[in-house]
Coordinates of C-alpha atoms in Angstrom, one line a residue:
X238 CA 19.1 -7.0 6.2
X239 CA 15.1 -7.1 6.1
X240 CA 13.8 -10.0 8.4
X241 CA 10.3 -10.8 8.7
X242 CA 8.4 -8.3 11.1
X243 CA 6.1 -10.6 13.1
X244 CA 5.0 -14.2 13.5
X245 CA 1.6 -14.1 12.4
X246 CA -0.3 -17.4 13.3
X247 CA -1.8 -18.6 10.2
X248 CA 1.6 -17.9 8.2
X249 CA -0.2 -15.4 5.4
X250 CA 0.3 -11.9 6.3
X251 CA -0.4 -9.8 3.2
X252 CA -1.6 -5.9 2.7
X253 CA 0.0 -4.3 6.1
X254 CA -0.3 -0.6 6.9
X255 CA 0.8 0.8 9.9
X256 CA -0.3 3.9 11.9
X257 CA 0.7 5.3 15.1
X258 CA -2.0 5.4 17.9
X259 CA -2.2 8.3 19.3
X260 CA -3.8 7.4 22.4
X261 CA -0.5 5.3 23.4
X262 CA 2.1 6.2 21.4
X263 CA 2.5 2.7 19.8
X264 CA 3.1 1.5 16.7
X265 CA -0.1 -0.7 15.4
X266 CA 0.0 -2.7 12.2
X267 CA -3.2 -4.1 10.6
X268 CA -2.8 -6.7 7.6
X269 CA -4.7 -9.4 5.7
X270 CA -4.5 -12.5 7.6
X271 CA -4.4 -15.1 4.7
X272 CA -5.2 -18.8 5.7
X273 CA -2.3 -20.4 4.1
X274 CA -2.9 -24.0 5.5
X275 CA -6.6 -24.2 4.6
X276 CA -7.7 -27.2 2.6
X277 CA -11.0 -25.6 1.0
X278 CA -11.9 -25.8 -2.9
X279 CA -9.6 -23.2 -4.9
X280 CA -8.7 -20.1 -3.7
X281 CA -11.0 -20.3 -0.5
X282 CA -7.4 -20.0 1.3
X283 CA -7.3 -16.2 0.3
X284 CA -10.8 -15.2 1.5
X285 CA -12.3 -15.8 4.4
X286 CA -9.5 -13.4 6.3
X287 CA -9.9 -11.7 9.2
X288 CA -7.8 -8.2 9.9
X289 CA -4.5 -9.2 11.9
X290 CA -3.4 -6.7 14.2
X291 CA 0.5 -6.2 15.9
X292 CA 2.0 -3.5 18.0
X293 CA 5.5 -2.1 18.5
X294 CA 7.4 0.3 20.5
X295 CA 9.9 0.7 18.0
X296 CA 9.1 -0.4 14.1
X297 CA 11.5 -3.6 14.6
X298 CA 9.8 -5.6 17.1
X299 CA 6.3 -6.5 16.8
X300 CA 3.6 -8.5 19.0
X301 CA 0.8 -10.0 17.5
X302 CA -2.5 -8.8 18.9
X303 CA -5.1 -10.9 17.6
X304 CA -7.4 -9.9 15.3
X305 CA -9.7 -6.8 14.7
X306 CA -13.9 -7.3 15.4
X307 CA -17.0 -5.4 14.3
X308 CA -16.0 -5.4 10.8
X309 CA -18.9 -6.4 9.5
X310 CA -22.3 -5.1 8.6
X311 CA -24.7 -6.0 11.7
X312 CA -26.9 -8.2 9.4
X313 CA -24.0 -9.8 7.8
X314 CA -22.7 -12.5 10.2
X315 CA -20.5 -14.0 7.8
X316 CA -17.7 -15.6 8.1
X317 CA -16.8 -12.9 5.1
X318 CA -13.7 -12.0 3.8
X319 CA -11.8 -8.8 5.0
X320 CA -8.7 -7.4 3.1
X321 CA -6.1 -4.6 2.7
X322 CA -7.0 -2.2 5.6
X323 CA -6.2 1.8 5.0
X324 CA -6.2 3.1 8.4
X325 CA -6.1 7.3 9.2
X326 CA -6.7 9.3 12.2
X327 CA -8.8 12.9 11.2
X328 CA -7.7 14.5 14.5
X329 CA -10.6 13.1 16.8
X330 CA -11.1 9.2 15.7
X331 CA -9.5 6.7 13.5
X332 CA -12.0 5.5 9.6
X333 CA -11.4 2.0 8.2
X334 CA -11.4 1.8 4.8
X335 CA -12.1 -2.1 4.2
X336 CA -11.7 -4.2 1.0
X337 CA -14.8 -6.2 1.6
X338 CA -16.5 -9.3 0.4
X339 CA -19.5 -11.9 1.1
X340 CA -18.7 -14.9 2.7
X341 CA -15.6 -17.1 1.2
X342 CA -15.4 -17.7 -2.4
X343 CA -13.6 -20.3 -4.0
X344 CA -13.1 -18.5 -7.0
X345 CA -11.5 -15.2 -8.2
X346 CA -14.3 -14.0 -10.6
X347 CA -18.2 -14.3 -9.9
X348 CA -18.4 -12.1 -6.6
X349 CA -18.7 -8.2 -6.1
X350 CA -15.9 -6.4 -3.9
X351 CA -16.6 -3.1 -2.3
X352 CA -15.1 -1.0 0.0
X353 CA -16.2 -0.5 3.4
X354 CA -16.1 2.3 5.8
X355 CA -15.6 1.3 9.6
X356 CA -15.2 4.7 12.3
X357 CA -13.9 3.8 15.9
X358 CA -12.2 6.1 18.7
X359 CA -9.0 3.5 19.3
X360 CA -7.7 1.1 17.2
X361 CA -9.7 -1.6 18.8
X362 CA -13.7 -0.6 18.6
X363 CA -15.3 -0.4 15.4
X364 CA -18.6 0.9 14.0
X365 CA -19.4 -0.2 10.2
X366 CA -20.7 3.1 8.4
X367 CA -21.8 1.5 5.3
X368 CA -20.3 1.0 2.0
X369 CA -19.0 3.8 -0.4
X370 CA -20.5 4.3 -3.8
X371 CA -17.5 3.8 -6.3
X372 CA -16.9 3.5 -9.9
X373 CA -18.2 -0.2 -10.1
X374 CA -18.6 -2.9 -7.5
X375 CA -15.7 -4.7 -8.0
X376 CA -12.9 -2.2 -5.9
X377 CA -10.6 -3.0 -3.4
X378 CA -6.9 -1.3 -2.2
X379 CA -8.2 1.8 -0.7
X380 CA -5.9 4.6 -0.2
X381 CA -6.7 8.3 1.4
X382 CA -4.6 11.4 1.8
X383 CA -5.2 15.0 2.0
X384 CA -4.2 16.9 -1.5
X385 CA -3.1 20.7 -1.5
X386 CA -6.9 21.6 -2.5
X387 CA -7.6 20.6 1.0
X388 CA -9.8 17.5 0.0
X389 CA -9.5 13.9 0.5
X390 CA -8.8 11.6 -1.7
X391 CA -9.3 7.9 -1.9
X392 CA -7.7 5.7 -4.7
X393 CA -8.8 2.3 -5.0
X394 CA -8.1 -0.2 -7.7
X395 CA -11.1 -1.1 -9.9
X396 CA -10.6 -4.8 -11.4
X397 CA -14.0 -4.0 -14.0
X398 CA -11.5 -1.1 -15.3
X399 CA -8.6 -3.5 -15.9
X400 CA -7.0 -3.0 -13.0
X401 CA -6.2 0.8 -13.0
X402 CA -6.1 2.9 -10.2
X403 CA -9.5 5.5 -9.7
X404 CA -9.8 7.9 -7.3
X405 CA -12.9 9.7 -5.1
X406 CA -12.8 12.9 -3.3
X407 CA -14.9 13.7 0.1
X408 CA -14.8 16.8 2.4
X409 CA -16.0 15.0 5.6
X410 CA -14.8 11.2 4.9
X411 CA -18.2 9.8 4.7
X412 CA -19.7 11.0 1.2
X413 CA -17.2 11.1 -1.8
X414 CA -17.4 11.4 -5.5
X415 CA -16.0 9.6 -8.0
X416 CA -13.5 11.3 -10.1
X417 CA -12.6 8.8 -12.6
X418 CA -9.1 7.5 -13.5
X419 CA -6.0 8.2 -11.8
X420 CA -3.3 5.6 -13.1
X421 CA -4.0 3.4 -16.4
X422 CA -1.7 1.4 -18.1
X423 CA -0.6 -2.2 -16.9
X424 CA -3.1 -3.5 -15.1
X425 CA -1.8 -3.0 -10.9
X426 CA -2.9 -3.2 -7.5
X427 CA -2.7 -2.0 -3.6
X428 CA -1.9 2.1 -4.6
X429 CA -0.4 3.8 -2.1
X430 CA -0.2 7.8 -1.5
X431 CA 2.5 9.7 1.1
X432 CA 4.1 13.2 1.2
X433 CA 7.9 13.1 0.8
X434 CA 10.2 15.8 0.2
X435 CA 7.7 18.3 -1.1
X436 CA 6.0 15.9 -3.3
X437 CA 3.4 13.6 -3.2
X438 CA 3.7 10.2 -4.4
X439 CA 2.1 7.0 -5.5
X440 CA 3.2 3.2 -5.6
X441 CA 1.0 0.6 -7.4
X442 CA 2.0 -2.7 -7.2
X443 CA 2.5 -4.4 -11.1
X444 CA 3.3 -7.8 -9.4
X445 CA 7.2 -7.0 -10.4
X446 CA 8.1 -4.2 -7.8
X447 CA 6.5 -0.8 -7.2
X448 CA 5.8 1.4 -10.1
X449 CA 6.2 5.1 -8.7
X450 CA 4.3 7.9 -9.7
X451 CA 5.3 11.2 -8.4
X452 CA 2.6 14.9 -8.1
X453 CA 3.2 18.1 -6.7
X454 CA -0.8 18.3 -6.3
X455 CA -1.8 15.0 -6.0
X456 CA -4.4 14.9 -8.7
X457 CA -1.7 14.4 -12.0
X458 CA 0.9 11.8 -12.0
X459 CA 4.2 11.1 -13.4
X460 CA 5.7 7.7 -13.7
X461 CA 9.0 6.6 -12.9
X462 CA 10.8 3.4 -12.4
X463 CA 10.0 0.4 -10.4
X464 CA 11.1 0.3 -6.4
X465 CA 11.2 -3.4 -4.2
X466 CA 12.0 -4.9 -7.5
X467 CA 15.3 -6.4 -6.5
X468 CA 16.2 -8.9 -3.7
X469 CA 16.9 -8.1 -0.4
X470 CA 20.2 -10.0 0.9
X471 CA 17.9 -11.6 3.9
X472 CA 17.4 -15.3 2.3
X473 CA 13.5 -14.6 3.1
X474 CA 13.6 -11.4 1.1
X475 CA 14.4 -12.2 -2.2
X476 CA 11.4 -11.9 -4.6
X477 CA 9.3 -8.6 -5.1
X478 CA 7.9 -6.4 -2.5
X479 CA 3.9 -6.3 -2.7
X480 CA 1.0 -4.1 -1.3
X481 CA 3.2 -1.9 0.4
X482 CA 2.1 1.0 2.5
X483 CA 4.8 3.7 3.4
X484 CA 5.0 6.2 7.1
X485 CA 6.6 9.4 6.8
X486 CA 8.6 11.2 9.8
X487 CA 9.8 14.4 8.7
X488 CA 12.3 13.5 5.9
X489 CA 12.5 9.9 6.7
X490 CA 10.1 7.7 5.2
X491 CA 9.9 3.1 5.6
X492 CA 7.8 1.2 3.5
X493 CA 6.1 -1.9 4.7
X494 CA 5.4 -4.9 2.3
X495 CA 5.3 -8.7 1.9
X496 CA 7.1 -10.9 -0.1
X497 CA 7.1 -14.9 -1.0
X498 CA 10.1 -16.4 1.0
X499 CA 9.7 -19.9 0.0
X500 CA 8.6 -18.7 -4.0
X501 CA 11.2 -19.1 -6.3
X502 CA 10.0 -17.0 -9.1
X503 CA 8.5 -19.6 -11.2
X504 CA 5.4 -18.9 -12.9
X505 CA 4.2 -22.9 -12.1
X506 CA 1.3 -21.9 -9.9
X507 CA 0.7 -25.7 -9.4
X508 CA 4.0 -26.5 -8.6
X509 CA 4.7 -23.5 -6.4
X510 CA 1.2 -23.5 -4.3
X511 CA 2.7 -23.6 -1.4
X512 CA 5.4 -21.3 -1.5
X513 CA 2.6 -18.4 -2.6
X514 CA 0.3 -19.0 0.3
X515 CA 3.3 -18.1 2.9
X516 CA 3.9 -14.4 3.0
X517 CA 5.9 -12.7 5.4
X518 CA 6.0 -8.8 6.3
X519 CA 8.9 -6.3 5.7
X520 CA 10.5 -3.0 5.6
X521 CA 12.5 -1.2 3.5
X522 CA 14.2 2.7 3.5
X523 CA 13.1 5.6 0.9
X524 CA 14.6 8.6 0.4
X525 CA 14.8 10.8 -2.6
X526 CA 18.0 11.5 -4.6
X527 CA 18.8 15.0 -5.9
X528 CA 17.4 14.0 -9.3
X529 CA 14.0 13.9 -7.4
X530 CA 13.9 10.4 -7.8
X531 CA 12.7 7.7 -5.0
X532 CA 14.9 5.3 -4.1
X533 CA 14.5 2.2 -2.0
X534 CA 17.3 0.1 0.3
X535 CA 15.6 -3.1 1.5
X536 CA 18.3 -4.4 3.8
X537 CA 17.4 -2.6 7.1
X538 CA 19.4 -4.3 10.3
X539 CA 16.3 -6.5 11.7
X540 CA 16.6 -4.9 15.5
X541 CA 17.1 -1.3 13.8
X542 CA 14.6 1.2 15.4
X543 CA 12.0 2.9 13.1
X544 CA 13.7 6.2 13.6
X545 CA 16.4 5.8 11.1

């Protein structure tokens, strides 16, 4: 069954994706480091995070490394908020793309969000490239994979747009143009894009599970059902799955997500505040069935390797 990944100091580890470094072989892991303990006005507790970072050998066991530097503009010396990393290698150095934001708000509303693009040759040295030019400035949850019409594509989440999923496209990852719209409907979060199978797919997070969406070009989507929306039989894994990002090896595929292990579902935000500032980091199987449908299993042994 699914036991939390790592120890993370503050106790708030939200957003992970993971990508192997190719100068070591390792497995590194970057997250949101929420400050679940801190006593500031409102939701001050959710900004002002830094980037966590943990390695692993295996996918099972994983060291906490600190946190990641040079995130920030070199006029902008903050403290700011960083959130929900995308990290990808293009064959000859790694891009960041960065939910980013001004200092640390105590509110939700009232403050731009925008999307940050960071370039380094290891997983450790960063150099901020500016910010992209997206459909508003209120975007965060960047996403990027290559689609079959050899472009890249990042999807984001635009909160002026209700919520919904929009995506850009870029030749060199630098410069991209907006597309518009990828995913509408209920409003969502944190997409998520990987090659399975011979399809491409897409999780959004509703805040109830993972909706999937399924493409054989990754431009037009198909819905299906929700995945991570049942419990895990670990007692810390028994609410949804969130923000989850998902590594493919061959025909195996894991996604990584947090969860509430002290939330018990109620809707009370007064009452449960300090169950929803602890997170905790998991992983769960996908395949997909004959039907062509994804499925999820979210017990995985806690010492299991990554290589299923």
């Amino acid at each position: 069954m699914s036991a939390p990944l790592l120890a993370d100091p503050l106790g708030g580890p939200t957003d992970p994706t993971v990508i192997r470094n190719e100068q070591t072989g390792q497995w590194w892991m970057f997250y949101t480091q929420r400050r679940s303990s801190d006593t500031g006005e409102g939701v001050a507790w959710v900004h002002g995070s830094r980037i966590g970072m943990a390695v692993s050998d295996d996918g099972a066991r994983w060291e906490y490394r600190g946190v990641a530097k040079g995130l920030d503009p070199v006029n902008e010396h903050g403290p700011n908020t960083h959130w929900a990393p995308e990290v990808a290698w293009d064959g000859s150095q790694y891009h960041m793309y960065l939910t980013w934001i001004r200092g640390i708000p105590s509110t939700w509303a009232g403050h731009e969000r925008r999307i940050a693009h960071l370039v380094g040759p290891d997983l450790e040295r960063w150099s901020h490239q500016g910010f992209l030019e997206l459909s508003s400035r209120y975007v965060i949850d960047a996403a990027v994979a290559r689609t079959p019409d050899g472009l890249l594509r990042l999807w984001y989440k635009d909160e002026a747009d209700e919520s919904t999923t929009w995506s850009a496209v870029s030749t060199d990852w630098h410069t991209w143009t907006v597309e518009g719209q990828a995913i509408g409907g209920a409003p969502h979060e944190g997409p998520n894009v990987f090659e399975l199978d011979g399809w491409f797919w897409m999780i959004v997070d509703e805040w109830r599970g993972q909706r999937v969406y399924r493409s054989d070009d990754g431009v037009n989507w198909s819905a299906q059902g929700l995945i991570l929306d049942s419990p895990g039989s670990h007692p810390e894994d028994r609410q949804v799955g969130r923000h989850a990002d998902v590594v493919v090896l061959g025909d195996q595929a894991v996604a990584f997500y947090f969860t509430h292990p002290e939330w018990d579902g109620s809707n009370d935000v007064e009452q449960q505040a300090g169950a929803l500032r602890r997170s905790a980091v998991h992983r769960a199987r996908l395949r997909v069935d004959d039907d062509g449908l994804l499925r999820c299993d979210r017990n995985v042994p806690a010492d299991e390797p990554f290589i299923f």
